[in-house]
Tab-separated table of C-alpha atoms (C1' of nucleotides) in Angstrom:
chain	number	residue	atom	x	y	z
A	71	UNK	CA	-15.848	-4.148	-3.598
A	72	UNK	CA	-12.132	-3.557	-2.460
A	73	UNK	CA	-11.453	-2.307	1.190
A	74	UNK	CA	-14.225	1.128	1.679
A	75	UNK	CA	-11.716	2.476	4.040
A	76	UNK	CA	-8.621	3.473	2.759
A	77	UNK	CA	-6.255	5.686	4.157
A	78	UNK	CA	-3.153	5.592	2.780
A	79	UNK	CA	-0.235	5.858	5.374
A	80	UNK	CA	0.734	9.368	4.772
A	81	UNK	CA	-2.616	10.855	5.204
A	82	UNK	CA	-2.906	8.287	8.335
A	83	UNK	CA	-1.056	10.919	10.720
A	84	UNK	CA	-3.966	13.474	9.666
A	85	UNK	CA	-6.726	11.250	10.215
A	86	UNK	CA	-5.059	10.780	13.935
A	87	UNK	CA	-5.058	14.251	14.975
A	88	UNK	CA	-9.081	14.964	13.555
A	89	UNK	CA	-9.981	11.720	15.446
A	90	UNK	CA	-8.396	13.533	19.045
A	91	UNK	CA	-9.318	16.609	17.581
A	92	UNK	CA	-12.715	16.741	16.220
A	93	UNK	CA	-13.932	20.495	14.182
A	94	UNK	CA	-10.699	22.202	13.991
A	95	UNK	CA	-9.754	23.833	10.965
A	96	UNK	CA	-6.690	22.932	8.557
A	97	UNK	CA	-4.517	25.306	10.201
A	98	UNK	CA	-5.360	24.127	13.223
A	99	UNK	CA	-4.589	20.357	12.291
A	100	UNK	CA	-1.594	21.054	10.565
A	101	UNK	CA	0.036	22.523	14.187
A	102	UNK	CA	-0.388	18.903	15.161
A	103	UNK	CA	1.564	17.740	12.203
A	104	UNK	CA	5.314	18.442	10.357
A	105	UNK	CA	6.332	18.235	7.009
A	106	UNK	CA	5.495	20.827	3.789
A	107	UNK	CA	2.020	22.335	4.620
A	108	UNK	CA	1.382	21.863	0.581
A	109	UNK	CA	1.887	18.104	1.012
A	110	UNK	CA	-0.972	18.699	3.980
A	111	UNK	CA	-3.438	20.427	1.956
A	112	UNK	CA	-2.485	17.770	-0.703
A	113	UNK	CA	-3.713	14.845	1.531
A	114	UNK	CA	-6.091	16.613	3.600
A	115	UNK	CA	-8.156	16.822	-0.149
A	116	UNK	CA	-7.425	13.552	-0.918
A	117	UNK	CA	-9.119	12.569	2.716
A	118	UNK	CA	-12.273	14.404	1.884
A	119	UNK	CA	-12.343	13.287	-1.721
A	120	UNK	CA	-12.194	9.774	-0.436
A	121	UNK	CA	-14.845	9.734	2.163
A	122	UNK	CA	-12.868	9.619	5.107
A	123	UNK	CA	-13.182	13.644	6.394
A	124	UNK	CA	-16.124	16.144	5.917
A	125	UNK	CA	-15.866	19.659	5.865
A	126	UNK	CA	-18.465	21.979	6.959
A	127	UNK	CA	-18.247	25.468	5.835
A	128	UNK	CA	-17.308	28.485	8.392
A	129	UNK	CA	-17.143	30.991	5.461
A	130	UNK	CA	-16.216	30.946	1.356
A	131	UNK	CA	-12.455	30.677	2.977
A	132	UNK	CA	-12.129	28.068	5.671
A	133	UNK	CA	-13.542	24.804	7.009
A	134	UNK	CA	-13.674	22.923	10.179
A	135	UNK	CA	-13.194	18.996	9.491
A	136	UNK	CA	-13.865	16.057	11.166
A	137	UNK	CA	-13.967	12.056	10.427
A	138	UNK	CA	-16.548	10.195	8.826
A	139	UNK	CA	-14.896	6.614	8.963
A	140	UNK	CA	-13.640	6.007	12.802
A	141	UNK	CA	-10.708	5.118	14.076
A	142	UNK	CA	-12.730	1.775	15.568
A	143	UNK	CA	-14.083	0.983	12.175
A	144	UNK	CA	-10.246	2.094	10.639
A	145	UNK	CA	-8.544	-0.186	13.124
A	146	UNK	CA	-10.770	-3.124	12.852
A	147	UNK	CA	-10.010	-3.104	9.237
A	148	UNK	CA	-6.379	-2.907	9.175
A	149	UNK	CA	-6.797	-5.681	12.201
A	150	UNK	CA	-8.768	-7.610	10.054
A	151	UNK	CA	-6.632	-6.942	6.890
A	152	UNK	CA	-3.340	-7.490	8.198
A	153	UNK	CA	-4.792	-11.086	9.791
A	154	UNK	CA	-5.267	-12.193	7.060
A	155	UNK	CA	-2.569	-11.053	4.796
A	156	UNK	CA	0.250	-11.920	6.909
A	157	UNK	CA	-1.234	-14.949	9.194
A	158	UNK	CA	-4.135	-16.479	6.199
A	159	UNK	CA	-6.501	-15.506	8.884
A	160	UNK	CA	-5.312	-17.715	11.680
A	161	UNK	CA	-5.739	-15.862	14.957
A	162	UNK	CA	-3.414	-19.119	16.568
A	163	UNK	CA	-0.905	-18.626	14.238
A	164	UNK	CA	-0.820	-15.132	15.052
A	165	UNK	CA	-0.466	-15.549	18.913
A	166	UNK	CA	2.039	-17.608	18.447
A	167	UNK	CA	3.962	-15.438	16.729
A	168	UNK	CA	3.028	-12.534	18.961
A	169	UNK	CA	4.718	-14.555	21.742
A	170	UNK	CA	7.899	-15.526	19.793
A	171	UNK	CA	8.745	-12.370	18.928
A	172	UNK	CA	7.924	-11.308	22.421
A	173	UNK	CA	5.792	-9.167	21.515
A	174	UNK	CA	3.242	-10.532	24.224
A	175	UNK	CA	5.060	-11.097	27.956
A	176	UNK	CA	3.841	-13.448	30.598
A	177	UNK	CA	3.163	-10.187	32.318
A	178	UNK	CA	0.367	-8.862	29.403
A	179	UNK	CA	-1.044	-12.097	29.649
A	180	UNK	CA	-1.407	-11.959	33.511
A	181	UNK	CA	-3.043	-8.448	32.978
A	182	UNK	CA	-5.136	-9.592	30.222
A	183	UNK	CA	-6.578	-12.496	32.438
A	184	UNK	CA	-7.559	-10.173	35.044
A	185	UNK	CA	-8.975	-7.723	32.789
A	186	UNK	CA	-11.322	-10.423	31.449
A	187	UNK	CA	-12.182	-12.283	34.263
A	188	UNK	CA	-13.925	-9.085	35.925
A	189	UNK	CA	-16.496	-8.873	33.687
B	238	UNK	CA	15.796	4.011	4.541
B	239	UNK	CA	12.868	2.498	3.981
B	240	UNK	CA	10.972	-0.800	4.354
B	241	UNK	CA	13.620	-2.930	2.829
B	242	UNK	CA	11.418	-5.828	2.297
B	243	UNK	CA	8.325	-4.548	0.213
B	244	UNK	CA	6.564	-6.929	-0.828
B	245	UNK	CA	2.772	-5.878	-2.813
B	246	UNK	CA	-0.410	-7.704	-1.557
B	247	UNK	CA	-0.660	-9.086	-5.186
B	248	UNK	CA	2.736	-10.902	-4.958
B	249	UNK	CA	2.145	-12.312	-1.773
B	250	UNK	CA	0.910	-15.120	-2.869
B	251	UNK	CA	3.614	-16.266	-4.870
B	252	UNK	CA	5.712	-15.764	-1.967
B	253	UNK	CA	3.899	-18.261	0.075
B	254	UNK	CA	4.017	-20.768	-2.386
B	255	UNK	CA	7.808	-20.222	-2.548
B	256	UNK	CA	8.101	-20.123	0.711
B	257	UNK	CA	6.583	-23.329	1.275
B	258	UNK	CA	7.885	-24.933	-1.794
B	259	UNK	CA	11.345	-24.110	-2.763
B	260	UNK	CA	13.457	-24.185	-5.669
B	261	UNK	CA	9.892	-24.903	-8.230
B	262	UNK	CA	9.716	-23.588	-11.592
B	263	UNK	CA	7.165	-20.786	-12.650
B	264	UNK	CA	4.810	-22.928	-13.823
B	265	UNK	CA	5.167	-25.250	-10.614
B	266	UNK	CA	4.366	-22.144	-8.755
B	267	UNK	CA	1.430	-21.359	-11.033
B	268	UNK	CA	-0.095	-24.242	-10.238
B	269	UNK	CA	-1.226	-23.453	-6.609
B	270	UNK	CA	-2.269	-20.333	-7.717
B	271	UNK	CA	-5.207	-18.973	-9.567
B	272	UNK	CA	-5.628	-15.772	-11.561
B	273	UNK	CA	-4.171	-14.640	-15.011
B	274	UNK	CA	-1.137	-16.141	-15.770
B	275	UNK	CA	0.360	-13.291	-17.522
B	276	UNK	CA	-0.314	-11.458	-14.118
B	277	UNK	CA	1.189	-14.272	-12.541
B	278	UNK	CA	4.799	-13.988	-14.686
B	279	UNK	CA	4.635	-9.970	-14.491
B	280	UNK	CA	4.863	-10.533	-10.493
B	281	UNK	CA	6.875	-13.329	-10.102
B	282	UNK	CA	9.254	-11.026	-12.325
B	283	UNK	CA	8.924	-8.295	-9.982
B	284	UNK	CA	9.855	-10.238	-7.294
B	285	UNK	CA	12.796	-11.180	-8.664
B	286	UNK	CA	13.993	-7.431	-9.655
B	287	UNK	CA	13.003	-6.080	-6.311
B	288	UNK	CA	15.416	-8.885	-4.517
B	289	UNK	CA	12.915	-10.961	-2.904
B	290	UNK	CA	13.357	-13.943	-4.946
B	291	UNK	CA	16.079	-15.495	-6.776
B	292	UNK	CA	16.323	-17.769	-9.755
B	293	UNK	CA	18.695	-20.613	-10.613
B	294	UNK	CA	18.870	-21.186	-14.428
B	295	UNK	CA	18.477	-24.679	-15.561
B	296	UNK	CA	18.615	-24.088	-18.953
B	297	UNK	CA	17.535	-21.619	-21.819
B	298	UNK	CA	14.352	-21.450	-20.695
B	299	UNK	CA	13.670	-22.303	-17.113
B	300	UNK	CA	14.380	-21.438	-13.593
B	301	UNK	CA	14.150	-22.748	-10.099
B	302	UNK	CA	12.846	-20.135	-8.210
B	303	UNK	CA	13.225	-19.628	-4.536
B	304	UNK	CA	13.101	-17.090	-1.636
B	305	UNK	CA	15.799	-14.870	-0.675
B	306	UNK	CA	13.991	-12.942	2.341
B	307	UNK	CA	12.350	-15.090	4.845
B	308	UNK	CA	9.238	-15.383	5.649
B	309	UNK	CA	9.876	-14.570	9.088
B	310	UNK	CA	11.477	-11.725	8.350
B	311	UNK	CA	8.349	-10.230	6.359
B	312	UNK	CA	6.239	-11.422	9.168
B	313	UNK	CA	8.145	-9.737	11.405
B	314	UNK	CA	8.349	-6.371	9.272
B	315	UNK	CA	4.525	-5.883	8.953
B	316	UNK	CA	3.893	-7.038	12.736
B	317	UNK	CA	6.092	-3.452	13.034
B	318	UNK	CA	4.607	-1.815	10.953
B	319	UNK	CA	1.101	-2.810	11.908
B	320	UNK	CA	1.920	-2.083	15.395
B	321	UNK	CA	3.518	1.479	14.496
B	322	UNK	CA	0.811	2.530	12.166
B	323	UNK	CA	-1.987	1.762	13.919
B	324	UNK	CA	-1.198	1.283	17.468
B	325	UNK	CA	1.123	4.203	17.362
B	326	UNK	CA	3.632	1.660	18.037
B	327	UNK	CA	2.045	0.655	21.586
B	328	UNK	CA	1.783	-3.213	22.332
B	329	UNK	CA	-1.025	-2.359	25.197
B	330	UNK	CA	-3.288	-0.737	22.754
B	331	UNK	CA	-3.099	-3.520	20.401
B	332	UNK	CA	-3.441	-6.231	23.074
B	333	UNK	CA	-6.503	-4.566	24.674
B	334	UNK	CA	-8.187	-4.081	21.491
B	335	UNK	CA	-7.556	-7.752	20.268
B	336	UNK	CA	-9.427	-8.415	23.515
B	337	UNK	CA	-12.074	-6.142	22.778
B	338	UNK	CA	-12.553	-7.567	19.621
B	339	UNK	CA	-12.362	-11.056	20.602
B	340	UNK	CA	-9.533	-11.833	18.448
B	341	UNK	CA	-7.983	-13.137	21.748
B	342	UNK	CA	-10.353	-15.281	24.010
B	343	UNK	CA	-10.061	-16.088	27.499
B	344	UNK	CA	-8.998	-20.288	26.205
B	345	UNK	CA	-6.780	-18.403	24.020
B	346	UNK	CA	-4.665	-16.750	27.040
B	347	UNK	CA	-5.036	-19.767	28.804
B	348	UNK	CA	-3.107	-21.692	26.292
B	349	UNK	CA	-0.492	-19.182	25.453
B	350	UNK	CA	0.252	-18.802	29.613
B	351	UNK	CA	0.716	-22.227	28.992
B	352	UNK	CA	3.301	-22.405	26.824
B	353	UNK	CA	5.271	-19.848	27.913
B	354	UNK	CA	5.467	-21.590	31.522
B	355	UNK	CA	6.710	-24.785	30.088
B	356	UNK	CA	10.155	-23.223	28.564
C	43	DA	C1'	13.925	-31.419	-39.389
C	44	DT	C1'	9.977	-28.837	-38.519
C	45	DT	C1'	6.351	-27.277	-35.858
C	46	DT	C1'	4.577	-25.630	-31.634
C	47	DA	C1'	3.681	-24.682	-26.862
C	48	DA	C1'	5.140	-21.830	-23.514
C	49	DC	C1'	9.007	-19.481	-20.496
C	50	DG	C1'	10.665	-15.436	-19.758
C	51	DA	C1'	11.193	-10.465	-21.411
C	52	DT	C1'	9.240	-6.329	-23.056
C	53	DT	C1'	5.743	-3.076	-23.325
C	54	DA	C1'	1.422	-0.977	-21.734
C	55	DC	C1'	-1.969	1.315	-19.295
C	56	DT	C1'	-4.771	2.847	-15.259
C	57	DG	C1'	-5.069	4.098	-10.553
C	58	DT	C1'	-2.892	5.335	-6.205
C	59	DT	C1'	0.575	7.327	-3.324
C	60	DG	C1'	4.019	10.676	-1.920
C	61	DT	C1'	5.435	14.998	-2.597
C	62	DA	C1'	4.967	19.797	-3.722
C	63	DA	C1'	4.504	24.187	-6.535
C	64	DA	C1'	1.359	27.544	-8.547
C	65	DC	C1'	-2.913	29.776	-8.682
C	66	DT	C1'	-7.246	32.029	-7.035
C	67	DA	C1'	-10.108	34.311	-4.161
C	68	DT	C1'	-11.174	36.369	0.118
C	69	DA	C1'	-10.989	37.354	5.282
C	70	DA	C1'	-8.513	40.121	7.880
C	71	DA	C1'	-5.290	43.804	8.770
C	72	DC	C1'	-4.241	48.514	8.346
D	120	DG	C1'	-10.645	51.078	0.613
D	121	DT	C1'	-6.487	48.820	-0.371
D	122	DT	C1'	-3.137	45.538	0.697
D	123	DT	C1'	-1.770	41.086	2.120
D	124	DA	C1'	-1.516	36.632	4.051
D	125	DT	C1'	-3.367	32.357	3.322
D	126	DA	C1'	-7.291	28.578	2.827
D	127	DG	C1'	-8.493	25.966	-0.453
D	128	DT	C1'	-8.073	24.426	-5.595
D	129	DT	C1'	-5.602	23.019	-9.541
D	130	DT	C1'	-1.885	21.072	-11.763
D	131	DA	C1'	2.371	18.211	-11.774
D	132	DC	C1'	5.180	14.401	-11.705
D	133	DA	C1'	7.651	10.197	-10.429
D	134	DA	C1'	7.252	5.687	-8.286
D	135	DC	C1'	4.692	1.761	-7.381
D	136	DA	C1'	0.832	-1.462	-7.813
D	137	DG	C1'	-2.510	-4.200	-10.316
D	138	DT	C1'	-3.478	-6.151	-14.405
D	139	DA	C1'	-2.458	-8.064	-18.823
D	140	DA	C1'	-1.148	-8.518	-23.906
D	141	DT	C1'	2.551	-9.335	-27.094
D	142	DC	C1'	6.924	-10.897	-28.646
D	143	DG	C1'	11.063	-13.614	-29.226
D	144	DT	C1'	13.331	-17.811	-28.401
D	145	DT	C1'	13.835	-22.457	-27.517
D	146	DA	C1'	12.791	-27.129	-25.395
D	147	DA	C1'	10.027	-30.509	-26.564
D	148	DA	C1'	6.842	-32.944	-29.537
D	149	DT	C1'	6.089	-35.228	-33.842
DNA sequence: ATTTAACGATTACTGTTGTAAACTATAAAC
DNA sequence: GTTTATAGTTTACAACAGTAATCGTTAAAT
């Protein structure tokens, strides 16, 4: 089986706002969000149809959705996916390159020390 | 714009093999890969139209194939967009949860401060 | 010189993604 | 009670991705 959780990137900004915001409606999401409100309803479906939201019934006209895959389990797979993908699973060869690119300081590091040590 | 260097998960392979070993011919490349080879042509193809790859004719029938984007600059592309997507762009999420998933370990810190002293 | 294996090109088809308009039915407003 | 705004559903359509078969041409084999 291919990766359960997909979200593709343009319903990704949806899935954001129900994960802050569990139980609101669609109108109510959609104030978190710009673009065409069609192209919301579009992908707000698609969400639903794919697993990812559920929709409980306030009356024959309106829902209140919230997430059934979680950001953790999202993020871990992406983590996990983009490992892999770009780095053939090698967390050193990640680092590495995390540091190169400065996208990890001396400073992070420093914090990240402390952070583990006190546990 | 948009990504400039999009690249499919199904022809990233290839492009490792190129990127490894330059200027081969599509069956060269073939041969550390497994899969259809039809599949294999229809991609390496792609590659070519979309600009990632160029070919040098040696004759009639046969080309040298080899990388025109980097793969440093693809690694650096996704580490952006895996960062933006689903850190929301933040380095400090995405260093705390690589902690909190143990993708980075307490040796693995230990190294990298390391390294970064000695420059 | 003729056959043949196979490189590269063309065509194909399904599913997904991004984007959005049109339609339907009903809760709410008056 | 009738109108209306709109939540949700249906339909649409192009681009891209994954997968692969077929075809045409030619380098190489015999």
């Amino acid at each position: 089986m291919k990766n359960k959780t997909n979200i593709a990137d343009s319903e990704l900004p949806i899935m954001k706002v129900i994960w802050e915001h569990p139980n609101l409606t669609s109108p109510e999401i959609f104030e978190y969000l710009d673009g065409n409100k069609n192209t919301f309803k579009t992908l707000l479906q698609r969400l639903v149809a794919k697993g990812a939201v559920k929709s409980a019934e306030i009356n024959a006209r309106a829902y209140r959705y919230s997430a059934i895959i979680s950001r953790e389990e999202y993020t871990k797979n992406e983590q996990k996916g983009f490992l892999q993908k770009v780095f053939d699973g090698s967390r050193e060869k990640m680092l590495l390159n995390f540091v190169k690119e400065e996208k990890i300081t001396k400073e992070d590091l420093q914090k990240l020390m402390e952070m583990i040590e006190e546990e």
